[in-house]
Steps between C-alpha positions, in 0.01 A plus 500: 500500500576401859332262681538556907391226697508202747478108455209571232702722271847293524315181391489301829374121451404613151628208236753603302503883661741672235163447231214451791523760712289762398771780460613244262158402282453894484817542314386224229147686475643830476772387245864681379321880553546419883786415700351352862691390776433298830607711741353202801649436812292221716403579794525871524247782610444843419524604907841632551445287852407207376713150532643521131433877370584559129618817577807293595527287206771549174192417320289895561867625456554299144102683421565812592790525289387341220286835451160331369224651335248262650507407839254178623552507927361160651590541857240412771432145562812408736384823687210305614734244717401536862890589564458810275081605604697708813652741231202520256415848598803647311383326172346734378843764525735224370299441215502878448853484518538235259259700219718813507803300542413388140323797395824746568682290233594674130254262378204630658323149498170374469445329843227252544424356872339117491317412821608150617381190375275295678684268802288183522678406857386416823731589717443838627846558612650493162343668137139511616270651234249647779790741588603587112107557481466747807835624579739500159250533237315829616840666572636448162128678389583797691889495372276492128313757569738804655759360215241486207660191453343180261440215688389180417313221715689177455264350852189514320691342142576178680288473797276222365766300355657323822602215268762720310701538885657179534656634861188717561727778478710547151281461162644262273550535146171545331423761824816700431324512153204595597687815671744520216217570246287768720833740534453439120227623440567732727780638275350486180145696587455806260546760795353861441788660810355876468131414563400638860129506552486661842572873382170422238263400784463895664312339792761327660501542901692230651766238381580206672681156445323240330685113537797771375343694258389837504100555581328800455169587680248763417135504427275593214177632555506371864595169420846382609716393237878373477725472272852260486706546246822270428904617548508505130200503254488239221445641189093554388470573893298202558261487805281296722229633675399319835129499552397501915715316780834734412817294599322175556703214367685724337778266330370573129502883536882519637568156211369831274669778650836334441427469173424848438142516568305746723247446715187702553190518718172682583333396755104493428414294781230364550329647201466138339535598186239743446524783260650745750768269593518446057501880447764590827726239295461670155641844611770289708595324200485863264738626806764196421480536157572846511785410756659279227418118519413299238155514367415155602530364852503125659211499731517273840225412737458291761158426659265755439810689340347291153181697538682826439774359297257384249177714513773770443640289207188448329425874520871589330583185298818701293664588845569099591777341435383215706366361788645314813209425765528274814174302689319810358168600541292476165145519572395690731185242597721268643680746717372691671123457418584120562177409257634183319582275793899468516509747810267667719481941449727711640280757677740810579626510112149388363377827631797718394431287160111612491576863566793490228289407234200634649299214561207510745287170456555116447387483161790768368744286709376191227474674214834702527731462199837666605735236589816376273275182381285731375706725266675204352449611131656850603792368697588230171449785261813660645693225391744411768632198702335450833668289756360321830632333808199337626554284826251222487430547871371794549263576717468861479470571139327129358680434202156327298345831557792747381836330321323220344192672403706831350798231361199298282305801380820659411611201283168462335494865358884458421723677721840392608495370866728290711368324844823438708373248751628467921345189610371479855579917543228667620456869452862604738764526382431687167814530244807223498793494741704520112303729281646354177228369302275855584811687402573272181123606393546834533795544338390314230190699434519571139528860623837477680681296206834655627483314848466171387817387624478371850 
């Protein structure tokens, strides 16, 4: 296994590098079976034109000969120096390079691309994260995606952990772990390599690039639909199925998509739930079952997305595997009839809300029944873990009259629920800047026992 890579790879500041770095911490995880080597060299940059290229380094040399059958590339954060920005446009064909360079060898390795880690410095002349965000980051996606390469997010891993980057720039120890034990489990996933679901889904018009996977668009019945599916499958074909606001805060869905997960979609905007929007999601779910993916999906909604997620749910209780929903909506009397106080109605969607459920007078608007609060026995009866981020400020979707409300009425008839708190958040921004505790759920929905691992 070779490691290619700058400061970060080589161990730079890291205590005791030849066991710290994360190169080195892989090797103990991975044990005798693997043979991993630090091929680092501080400094250096994928750009050909850059101050310190590794192209010129007896380090890529030492790689390339040492023929490896896994190949981890970690080349992209000293690109974002101002002295190397002028050159950035020919990242994309150096990093090309640098693939087939690897992929040409006897050994016809696995090659994994990591997107840089987080820089937590303030000089903008030197690694500044704003450019590894806009400029380096989206370039390796594209690299991804024309390769089918596997690449894995190491910004979003440690972006909330500032106080693992003692120079604001190289992760110490217990960060080069944290790294060390994703390109773990990375290599240790049950992988199904022949699974394709594209040819399955005969409706296929269009595919395009999604954060560096490959997204297919068509539509069923009128409705448009997409479909992501991950560079390699993992094994069962796990699958989450985004409900409204497609590629929103998406950190979670690429988090899955790395791991092997696809990611589906139909949009049944603004049908609120209704049994239209219920029944155009029953024959899109029959079409992905068909197609190949496991029988049980993870379901995510944000906002009103947990109207559909979970009026859906309580309709098909043996097709969840769980459920991930964010500020969501959960009773449709507090938005957007606004009747119990928290907010004022929302006229435009009220009245796309009365004619969806065909509702013509005040008193139906009172009496009506078909919100997530009110199928609680039907959404417990299926049995699954049900996870919410709930920021305590928000003034969109009142938490007394939807999280707290569903979260105690869930409890009382016994269903598993967790309430992840954000203090002083209102309803923006949905998600976390690191997904990690949504994906740690998810994966360890009873369900998806073989991704446990993070």
């Amino acid at each position: 296994m070779a490691c290619i890579g700058a400061s970060i790879t080589y161990g730079a500041t890291v205590n005791d590098r030849e066991h710290n770095a994360f190169p080195a911490q892989l090797q103990t995880m991975l044990g005798n079976g693997y043979a991993v080597s630090n091929y680092g060299v501080s400094g250096t940059t994928m750009l050909r034109k850059g101050d310190h290229p590794y192209w010129a380094t007896k380090e890529y040399q030492q790689a390339l000969q040492s023929n490896p059958d896994i190949v981890f590339i970690d080349l992209g954060g000293n690109d974002a120096k101002l002295i190397n920005r002028v050159h950035l446009s020919g990242y994309q064909q150096d990093c090309r390079d640098m693939v087939q360079a690897f992929a040409q060898l006897p050994s016809h390795p696995r090659i994994i691309l990591l997107l840089p880690v987080v820089s937590f410095v303030t000089d903008t002349t030197g690694i500044w994260d704003r450019v590894i965000m806009r400029d380096v980051i989206p370039r390796l996606q594209e690299v991804a995606y024309e390769q089918h390469l596997e690449i894995l997010d190491m910004h979003s891993l440690l972006v909330d952990k500032p106080a693992l980057f003692p120079d604001k720039i190289h992760p110490n120890a217990e960060g080069s772990g944290i790294m060390a034990k994703r390109l773990y489990a990375q290599l240790i996933v049950p992988q199904d390599r022949q699974f394709d679901i594209f040819p399955h889904i005969t409706q296929t018009s269009t595919t395009s690039s999604f954060y560096g996977y490959a997204c297919a668009d068509f539509t069923l019945n009128g409705h448009a639909c997409k479909v992501v599916k991950p560079t390699i499958a993992a094994k069962g074909h796990p699958w989450i199925w985004r409900a409204r606001f497609w590629g929103h805060e998406p950190q979670t869905d690429i988090a899955l998509l790395e791991r092997g997960f696809h990611v589906v979609y139909c949009d049944v905007a603004e049908l609120l739930g209704n049994s239209v929007a219920i029944n155009t999601w029953n024959q899109f779910y029959a079409l992905l079952q068909k197609a190949g993916l496991g029988k049980k999906a993870a379901m995510e909604g944000m906002s009103r997305g947990g109207i559909y997620v979970l009026n859906w749910a309580a309709a098909n209780p043996d097709k969840v595997a769980c459920v991930y929903i964010d500020n969501p909506v959960l009773d449709l009397k507090s938005w957007p009839m606004g009747l119990l106080g928290g907010r004022p109605a929302d006229p435009p969607v009220l009245a796309q809300f009365k004619e969806d459920y065909n509702i013509t007078t005040d008193e139906q608007l009172r009496q009506f029944k078909g919100s997530p609060v009110d199928k609680i026995k039907e959404i417990v009866a299926g049995k699954y873990p049900v996870l919410i981020l709930c920021a305590d400020a928000d003034e969109a979707v009142p938490p007394e009259e939807n999280t707290l409300l569903f979260e105690r009425r869930f409890k009382e008839a016994g269903g598993e629920i967790t309430v992840m708190h954000k203090p002083g958040f209102k309803h923006h921004p949905h998600s976390l800047p690191n997904p990690a505790p949504i994906v740690t759920f998810i994966l360890s929905a009873k369900t998806h026992a073989l991704f446990i691992v993070q």
